[in-house]
mmCIF file of C-alpha atoms in Angstrom:
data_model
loop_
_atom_site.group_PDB
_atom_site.id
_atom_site.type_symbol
_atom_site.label_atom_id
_atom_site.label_comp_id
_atom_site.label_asym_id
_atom_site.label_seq_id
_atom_site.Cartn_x
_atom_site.Cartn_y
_atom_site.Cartn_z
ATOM 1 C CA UNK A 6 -3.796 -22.437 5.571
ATOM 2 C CA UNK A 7 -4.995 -20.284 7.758
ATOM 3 C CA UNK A 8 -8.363 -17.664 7.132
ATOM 4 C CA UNK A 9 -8.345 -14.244 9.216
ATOM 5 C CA UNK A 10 -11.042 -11.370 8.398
ATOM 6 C CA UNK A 11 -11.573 -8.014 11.534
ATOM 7 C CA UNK A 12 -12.033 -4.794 11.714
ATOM 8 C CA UNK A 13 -8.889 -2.994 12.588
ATOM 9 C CA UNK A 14 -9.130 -2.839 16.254
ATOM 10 C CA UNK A 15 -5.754 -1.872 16.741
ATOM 11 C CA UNK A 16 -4.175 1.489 15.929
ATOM 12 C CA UNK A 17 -1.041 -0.117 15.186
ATOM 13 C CA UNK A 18 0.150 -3.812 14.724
ATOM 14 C CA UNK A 19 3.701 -4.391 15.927
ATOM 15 C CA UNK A 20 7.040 -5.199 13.682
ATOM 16 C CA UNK A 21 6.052 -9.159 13.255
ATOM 17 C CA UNK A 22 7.279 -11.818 11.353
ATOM 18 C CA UNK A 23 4.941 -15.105 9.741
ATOM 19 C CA UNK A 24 6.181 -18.866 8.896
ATOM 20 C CA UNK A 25 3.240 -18.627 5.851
ATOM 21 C CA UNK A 26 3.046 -16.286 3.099
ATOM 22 C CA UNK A 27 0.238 -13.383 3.935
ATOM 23 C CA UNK A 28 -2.324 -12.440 1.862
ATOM 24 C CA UNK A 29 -3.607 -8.891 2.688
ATOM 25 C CA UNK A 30 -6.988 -7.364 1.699
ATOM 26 C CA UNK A 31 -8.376 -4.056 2.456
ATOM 27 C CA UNK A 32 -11.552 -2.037 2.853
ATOM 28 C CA UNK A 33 -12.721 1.201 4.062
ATOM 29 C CA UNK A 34 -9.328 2.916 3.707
ATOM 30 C CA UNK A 35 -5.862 2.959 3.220
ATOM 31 C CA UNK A 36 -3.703 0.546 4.926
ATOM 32 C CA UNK A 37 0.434 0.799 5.628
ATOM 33 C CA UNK A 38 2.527 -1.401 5.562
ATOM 34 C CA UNK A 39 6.441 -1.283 6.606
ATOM 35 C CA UNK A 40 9.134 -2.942 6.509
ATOM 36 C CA UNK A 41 12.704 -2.255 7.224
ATOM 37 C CA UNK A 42 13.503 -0.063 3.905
ATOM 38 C CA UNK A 43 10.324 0.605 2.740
ATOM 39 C CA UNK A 44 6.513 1.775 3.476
ATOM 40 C CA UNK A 45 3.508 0.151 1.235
ATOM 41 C CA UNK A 46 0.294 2.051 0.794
ATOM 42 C CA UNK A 47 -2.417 -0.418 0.406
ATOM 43 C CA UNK A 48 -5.548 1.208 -0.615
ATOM 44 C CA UNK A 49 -9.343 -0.274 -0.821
ATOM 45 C CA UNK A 50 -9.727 -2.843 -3.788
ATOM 46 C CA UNK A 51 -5.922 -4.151 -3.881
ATOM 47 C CA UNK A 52 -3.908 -6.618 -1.933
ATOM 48 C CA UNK A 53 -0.513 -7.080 -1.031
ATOM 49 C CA UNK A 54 1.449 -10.347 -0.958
ATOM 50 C CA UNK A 55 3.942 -10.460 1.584
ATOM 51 C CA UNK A 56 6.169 -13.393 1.636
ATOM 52 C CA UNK A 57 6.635 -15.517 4.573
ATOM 53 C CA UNK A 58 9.933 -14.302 6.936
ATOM 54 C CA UNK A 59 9.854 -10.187 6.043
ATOM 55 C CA UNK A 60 9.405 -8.322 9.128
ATOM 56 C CA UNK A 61 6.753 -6.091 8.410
ATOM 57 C CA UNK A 62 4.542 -3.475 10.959
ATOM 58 C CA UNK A 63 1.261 -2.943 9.753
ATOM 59 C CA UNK A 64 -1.016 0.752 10.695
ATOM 60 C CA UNK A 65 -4.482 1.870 9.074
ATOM 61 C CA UNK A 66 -5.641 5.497 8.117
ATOM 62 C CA UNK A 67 -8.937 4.811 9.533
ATOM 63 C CA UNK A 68 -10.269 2.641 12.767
ATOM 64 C CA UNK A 69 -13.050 2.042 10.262
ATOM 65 C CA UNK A 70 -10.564 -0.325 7.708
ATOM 66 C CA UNK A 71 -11.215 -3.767 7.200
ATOM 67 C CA UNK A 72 -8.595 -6.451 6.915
ATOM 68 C CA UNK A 73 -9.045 -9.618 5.583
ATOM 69 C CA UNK A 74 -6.425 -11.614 5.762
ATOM 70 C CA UNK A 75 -5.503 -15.211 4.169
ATOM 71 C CA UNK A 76 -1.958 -16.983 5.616
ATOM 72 C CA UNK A 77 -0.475 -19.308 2.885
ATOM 73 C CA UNK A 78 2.525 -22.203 3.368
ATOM 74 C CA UNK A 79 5.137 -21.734 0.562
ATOM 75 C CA UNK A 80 7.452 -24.189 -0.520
ATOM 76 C CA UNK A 81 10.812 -23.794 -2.322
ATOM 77 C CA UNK A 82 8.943 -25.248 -5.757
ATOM 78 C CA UNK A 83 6.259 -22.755 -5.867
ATOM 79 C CA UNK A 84 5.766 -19.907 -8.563
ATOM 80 C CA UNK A 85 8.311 -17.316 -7.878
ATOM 81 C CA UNK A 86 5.605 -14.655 -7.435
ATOM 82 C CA UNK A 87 5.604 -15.989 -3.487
ATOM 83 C CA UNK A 88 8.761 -14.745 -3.078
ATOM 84 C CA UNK A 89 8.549 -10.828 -3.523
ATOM 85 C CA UNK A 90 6.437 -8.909 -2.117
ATOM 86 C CA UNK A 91 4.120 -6.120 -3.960
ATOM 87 C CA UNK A 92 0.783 -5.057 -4.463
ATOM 88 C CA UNK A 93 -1.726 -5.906 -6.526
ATOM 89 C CA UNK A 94 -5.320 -4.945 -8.284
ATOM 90 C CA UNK A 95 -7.725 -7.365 -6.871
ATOM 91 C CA UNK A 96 -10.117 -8.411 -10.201
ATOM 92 C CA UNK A 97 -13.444 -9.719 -9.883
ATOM 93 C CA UNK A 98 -12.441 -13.326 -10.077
ATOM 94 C CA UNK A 99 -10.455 -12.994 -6.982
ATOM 95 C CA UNK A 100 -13.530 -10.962 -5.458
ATOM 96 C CA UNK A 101 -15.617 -13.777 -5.774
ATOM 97 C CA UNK A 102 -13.279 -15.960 -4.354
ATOM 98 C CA UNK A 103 -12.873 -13.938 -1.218
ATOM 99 C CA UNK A 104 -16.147 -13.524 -1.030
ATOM 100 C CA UNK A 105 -16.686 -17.707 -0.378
ATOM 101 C CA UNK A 106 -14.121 -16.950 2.823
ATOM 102 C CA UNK A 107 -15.291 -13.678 4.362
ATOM 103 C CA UNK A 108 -17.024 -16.218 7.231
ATOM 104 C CA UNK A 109 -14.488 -18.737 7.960
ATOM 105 C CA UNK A 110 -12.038 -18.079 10.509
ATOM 106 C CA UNK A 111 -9.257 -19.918 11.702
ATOM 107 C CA UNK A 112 -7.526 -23.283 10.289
ATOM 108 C CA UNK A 113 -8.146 -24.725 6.936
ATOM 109 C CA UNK A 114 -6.947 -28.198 6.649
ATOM 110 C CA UNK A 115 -7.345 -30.474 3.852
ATOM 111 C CA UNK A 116 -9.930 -32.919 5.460
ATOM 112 C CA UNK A 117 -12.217 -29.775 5.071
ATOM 113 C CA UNK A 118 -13.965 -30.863 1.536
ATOM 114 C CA UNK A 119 -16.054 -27.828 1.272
ATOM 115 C CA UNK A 120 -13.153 -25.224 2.137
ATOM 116 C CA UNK A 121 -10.068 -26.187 1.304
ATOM 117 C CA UNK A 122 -10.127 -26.217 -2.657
ATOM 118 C CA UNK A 123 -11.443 -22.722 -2.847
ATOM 119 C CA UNK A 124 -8.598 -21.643 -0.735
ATOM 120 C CA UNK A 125 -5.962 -23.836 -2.772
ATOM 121 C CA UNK A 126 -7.745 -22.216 -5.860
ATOM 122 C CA UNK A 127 -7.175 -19.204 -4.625
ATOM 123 C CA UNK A 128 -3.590 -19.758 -3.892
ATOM 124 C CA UNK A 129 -2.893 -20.976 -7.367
ATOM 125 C CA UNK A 130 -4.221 -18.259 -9.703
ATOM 126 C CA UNK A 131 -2.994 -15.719 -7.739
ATOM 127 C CA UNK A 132 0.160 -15.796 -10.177
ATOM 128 C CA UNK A 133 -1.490 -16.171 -13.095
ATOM 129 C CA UNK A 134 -3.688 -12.550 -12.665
ATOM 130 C CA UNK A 135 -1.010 -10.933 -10.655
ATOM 131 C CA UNK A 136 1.082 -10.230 -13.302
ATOM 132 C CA UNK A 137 2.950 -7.338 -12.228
ATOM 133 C CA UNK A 138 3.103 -5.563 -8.839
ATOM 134 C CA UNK A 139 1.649 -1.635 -8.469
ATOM 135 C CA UNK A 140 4.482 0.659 -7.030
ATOM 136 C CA UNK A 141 2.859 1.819 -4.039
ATOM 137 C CA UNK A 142 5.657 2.148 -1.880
ATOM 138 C CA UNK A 143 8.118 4.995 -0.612
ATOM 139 C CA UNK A 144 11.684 4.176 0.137
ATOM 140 C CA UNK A 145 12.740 4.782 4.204
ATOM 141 C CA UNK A 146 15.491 7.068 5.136
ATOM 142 C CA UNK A 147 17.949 5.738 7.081
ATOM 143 C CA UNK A 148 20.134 9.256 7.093
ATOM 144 C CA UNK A 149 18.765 11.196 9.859
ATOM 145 C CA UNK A 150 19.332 14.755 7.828
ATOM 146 C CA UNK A 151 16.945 12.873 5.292
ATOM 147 C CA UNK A 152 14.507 11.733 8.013
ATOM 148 C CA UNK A 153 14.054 15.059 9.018
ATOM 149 C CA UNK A 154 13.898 16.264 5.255
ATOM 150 C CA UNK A 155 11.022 13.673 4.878
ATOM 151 C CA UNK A 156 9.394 14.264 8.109
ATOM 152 C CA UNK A 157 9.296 18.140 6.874
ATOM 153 C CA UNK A 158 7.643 17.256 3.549
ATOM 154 C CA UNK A 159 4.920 14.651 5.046
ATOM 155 C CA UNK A 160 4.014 17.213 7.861
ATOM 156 C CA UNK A 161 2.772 20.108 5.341
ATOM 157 C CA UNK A 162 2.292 18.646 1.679
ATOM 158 C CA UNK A 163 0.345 21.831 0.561
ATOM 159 C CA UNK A 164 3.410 23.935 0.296
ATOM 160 C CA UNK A 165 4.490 22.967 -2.957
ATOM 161 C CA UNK A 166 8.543 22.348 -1.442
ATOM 162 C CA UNK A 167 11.457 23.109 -3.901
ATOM 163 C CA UNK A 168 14.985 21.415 -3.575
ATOM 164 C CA UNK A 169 16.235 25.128 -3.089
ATOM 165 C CA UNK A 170 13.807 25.523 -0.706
ATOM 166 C CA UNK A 171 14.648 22.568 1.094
ATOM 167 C CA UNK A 172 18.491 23.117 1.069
ATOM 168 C CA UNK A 173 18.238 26.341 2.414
ATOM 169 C CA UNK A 174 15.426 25.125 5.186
ATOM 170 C CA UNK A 175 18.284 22.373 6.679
ATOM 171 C CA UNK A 176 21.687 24.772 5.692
ATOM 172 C CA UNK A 177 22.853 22.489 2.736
ATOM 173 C CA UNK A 178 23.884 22.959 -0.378
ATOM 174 C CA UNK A 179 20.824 20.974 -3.632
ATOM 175 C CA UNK A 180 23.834 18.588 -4.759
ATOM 176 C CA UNK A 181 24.392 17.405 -1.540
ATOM 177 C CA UNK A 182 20.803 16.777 -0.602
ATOM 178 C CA UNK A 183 20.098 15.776 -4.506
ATOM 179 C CA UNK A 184 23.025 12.772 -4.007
ATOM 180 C CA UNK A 185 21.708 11.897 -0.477
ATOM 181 C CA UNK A 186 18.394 11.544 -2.004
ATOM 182 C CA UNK A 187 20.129 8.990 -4.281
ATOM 183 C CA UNK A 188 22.703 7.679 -2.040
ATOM 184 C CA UNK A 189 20.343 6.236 0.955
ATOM 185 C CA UNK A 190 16.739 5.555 -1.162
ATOM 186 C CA UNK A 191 17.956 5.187 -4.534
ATOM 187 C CA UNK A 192 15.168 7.783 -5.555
ATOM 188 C CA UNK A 193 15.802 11.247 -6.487
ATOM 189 C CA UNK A 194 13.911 14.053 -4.579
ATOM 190 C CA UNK A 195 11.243 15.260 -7.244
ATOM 191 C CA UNK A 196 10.219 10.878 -7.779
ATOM 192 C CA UNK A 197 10.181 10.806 -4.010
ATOM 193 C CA UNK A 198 8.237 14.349 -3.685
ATOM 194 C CA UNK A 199 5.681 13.321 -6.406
ATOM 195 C CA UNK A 200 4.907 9.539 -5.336
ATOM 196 C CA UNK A 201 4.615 11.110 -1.463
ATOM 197 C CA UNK A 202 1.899 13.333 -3.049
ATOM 198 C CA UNK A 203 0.015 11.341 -4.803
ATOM 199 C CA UNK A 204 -0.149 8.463 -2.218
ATOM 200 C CA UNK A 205 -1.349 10.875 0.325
ATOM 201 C CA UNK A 206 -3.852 11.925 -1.817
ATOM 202 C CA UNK A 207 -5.188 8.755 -2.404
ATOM 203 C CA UNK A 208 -5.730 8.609 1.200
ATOM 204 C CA UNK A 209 -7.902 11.961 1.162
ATOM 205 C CA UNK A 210 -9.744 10.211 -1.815
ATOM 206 C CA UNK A 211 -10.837 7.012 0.056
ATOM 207 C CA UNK A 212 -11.531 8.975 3.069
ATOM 208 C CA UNK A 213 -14.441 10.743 0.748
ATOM 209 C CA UNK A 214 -14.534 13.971 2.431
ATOM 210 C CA UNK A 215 -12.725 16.460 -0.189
ATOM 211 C CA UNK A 216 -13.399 16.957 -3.363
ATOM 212 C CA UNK A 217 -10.468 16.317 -6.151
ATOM 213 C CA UNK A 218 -9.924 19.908 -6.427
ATOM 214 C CA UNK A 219 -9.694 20.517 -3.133
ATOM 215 C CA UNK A 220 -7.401 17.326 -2.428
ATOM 216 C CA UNK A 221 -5.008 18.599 -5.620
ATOM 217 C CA UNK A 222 -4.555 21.780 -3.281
ATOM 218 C CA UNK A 223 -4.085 20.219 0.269
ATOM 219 C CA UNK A 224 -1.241 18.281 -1.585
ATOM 220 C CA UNK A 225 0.576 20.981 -3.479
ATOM 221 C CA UNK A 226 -1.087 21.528 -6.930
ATOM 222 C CA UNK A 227 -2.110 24.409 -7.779
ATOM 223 C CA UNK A 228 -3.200 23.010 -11.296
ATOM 224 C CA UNK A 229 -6.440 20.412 -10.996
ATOM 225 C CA UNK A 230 -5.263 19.469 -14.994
ATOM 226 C CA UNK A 231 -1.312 18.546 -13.774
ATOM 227 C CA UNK A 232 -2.281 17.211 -10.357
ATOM 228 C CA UNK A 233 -4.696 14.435 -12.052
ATOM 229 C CA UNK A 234 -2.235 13.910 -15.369
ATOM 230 C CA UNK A 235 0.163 13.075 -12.436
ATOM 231 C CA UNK A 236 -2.088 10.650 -10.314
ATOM 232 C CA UNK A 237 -3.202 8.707 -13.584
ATOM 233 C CA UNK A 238 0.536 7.704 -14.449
ATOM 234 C CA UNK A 239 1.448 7.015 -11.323
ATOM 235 C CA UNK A 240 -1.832 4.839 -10.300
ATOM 236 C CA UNK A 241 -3.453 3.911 -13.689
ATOM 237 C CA UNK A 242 -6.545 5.817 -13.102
ATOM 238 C CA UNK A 243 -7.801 9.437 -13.073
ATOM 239 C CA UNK A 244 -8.989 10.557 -9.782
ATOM 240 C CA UNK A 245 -12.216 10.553 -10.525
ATOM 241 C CA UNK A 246 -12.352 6.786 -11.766
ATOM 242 C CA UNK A 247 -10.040 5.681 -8.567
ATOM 243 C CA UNK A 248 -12.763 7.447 -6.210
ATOM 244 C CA UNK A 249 -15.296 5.167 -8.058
ATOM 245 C CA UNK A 250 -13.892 2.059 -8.358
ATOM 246 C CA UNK A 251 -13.004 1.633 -4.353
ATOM 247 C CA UNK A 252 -14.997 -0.394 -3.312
ATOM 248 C CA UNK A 253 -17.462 -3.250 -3.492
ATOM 249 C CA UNK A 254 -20.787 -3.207 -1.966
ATOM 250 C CA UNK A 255 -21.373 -7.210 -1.377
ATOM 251 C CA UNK A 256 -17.931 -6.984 0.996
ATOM 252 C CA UNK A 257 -18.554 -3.367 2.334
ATOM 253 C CA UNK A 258 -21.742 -4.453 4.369
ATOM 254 C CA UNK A 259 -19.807 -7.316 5.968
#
């Protein structure tokens, strides 16, 4: 096993593959992850497990993020929760856990008596209170009319975008762009629309510098009420309770 925790030095860390499983912890923002189909929002408080062999490229929001980073080896007999990748609500059981490894760097071999059973602990329950995955994650066009579609909604969010408005802004007709939607990402263009919203906003919520009325405008909601009933079924907590809950003091000062 191997034990990994830095400040994000780097503005952007390469497409890379790993032999061992990757277990991916964040702080102090909002951490992306992509692969070849899709991008993962990782925000402060969860992890993501990424299995070993998926290509992945990994970018923060913030040079002030925190990684902390735990590299598993995963055999063909093990739970099948190391085999799909997804991201997770990191309890405060696993906390603590992390917590015992925030100083060790490097290799983790079995001789080491005083290590190496937290780590296997830590390996172990990590099926047993993962249960099931958050969808953070944004399918990738692979069309370039989409890409440009996508690139068009991501560069101004606080125009609140209709598929009319769309069709007409690239010359084609809303059924076309409605089954290209659903052709290339399997998503249709209001679920893609909405989930792109709401992820950005968490990033203006960890950043700390709006307020939730102001970040319900800068992503296109005019209504504070619809723009936080949104964000709660999407990520399981109102706004206000997902500002709170970010981070965790006894970590933060590391």
């Amino acid at each position: 096993m191997y034990c990994y925790h830095n400040p994000m030095g780097e503005v952007f860390i390469e497409k890379h593959v790993h032999q061992k499983a990757q277990f991916l912890y964040t702080e102090g923002g909002l951490v992306y992850v992509k692969n070849e189909t899709e991008e993962f929002y990782l925000p402060a408080r969860h992890f993501m497990w990424i299995p070993p062999g998926v290509e992945h490229a990994i970018y923060p929001s913030s040079p002030k993020v925190v990684m902390r980073n735990l590299y598993f080896p995963v055999h063909e007999s093990d739970h099948p929760f190391y085999f799909t990748q997804g991201i997770y609500p990191a309890n405060d059981m696993l906390m603590q856990l992390l917590l015992f490894t925030e100083k060790w760097n490097g290799n983790i071999c079995p001789t080491e008596k005083d290590k190496f059973p937290i780590v296997e602990a830590f390996k172990v329950l990590l099926p047993q209170i993962s249960n099931r995955p958050i969808l953070l994650n944004l399918p990738l066009a692979n069309d370039e009319r989409l890409k440009r579609v996508t690139n068009l909604l991501r560069k101004d969010l606080s125009k609140n975008w209709t598929l009319t408005d769309i069709a007409k802004q690239f010359l084609v007709s809303e059924r076309t762009l409605h089954r290209l939607f659903k052709k290339d990402m399997s998503i249709s263009f209001i679920r893609y629309y909405t989930l792109l919203r709401i992820f950005t906003a968490i990033e203006y919520i960890i950043e700390g510098r709006y307020t939730i009325a102001e970040i319900a405008l800068m992503v296109g909601y005019s209504s504070l009420p619809s723009f936080s009933n949104t964000f709660t079924k999407i990520v399981g907590k109102r706004p206000t309770e997902y500002y709170k809950s970010n981070y965790i003091s006894t970590m933060s000062k590391a």
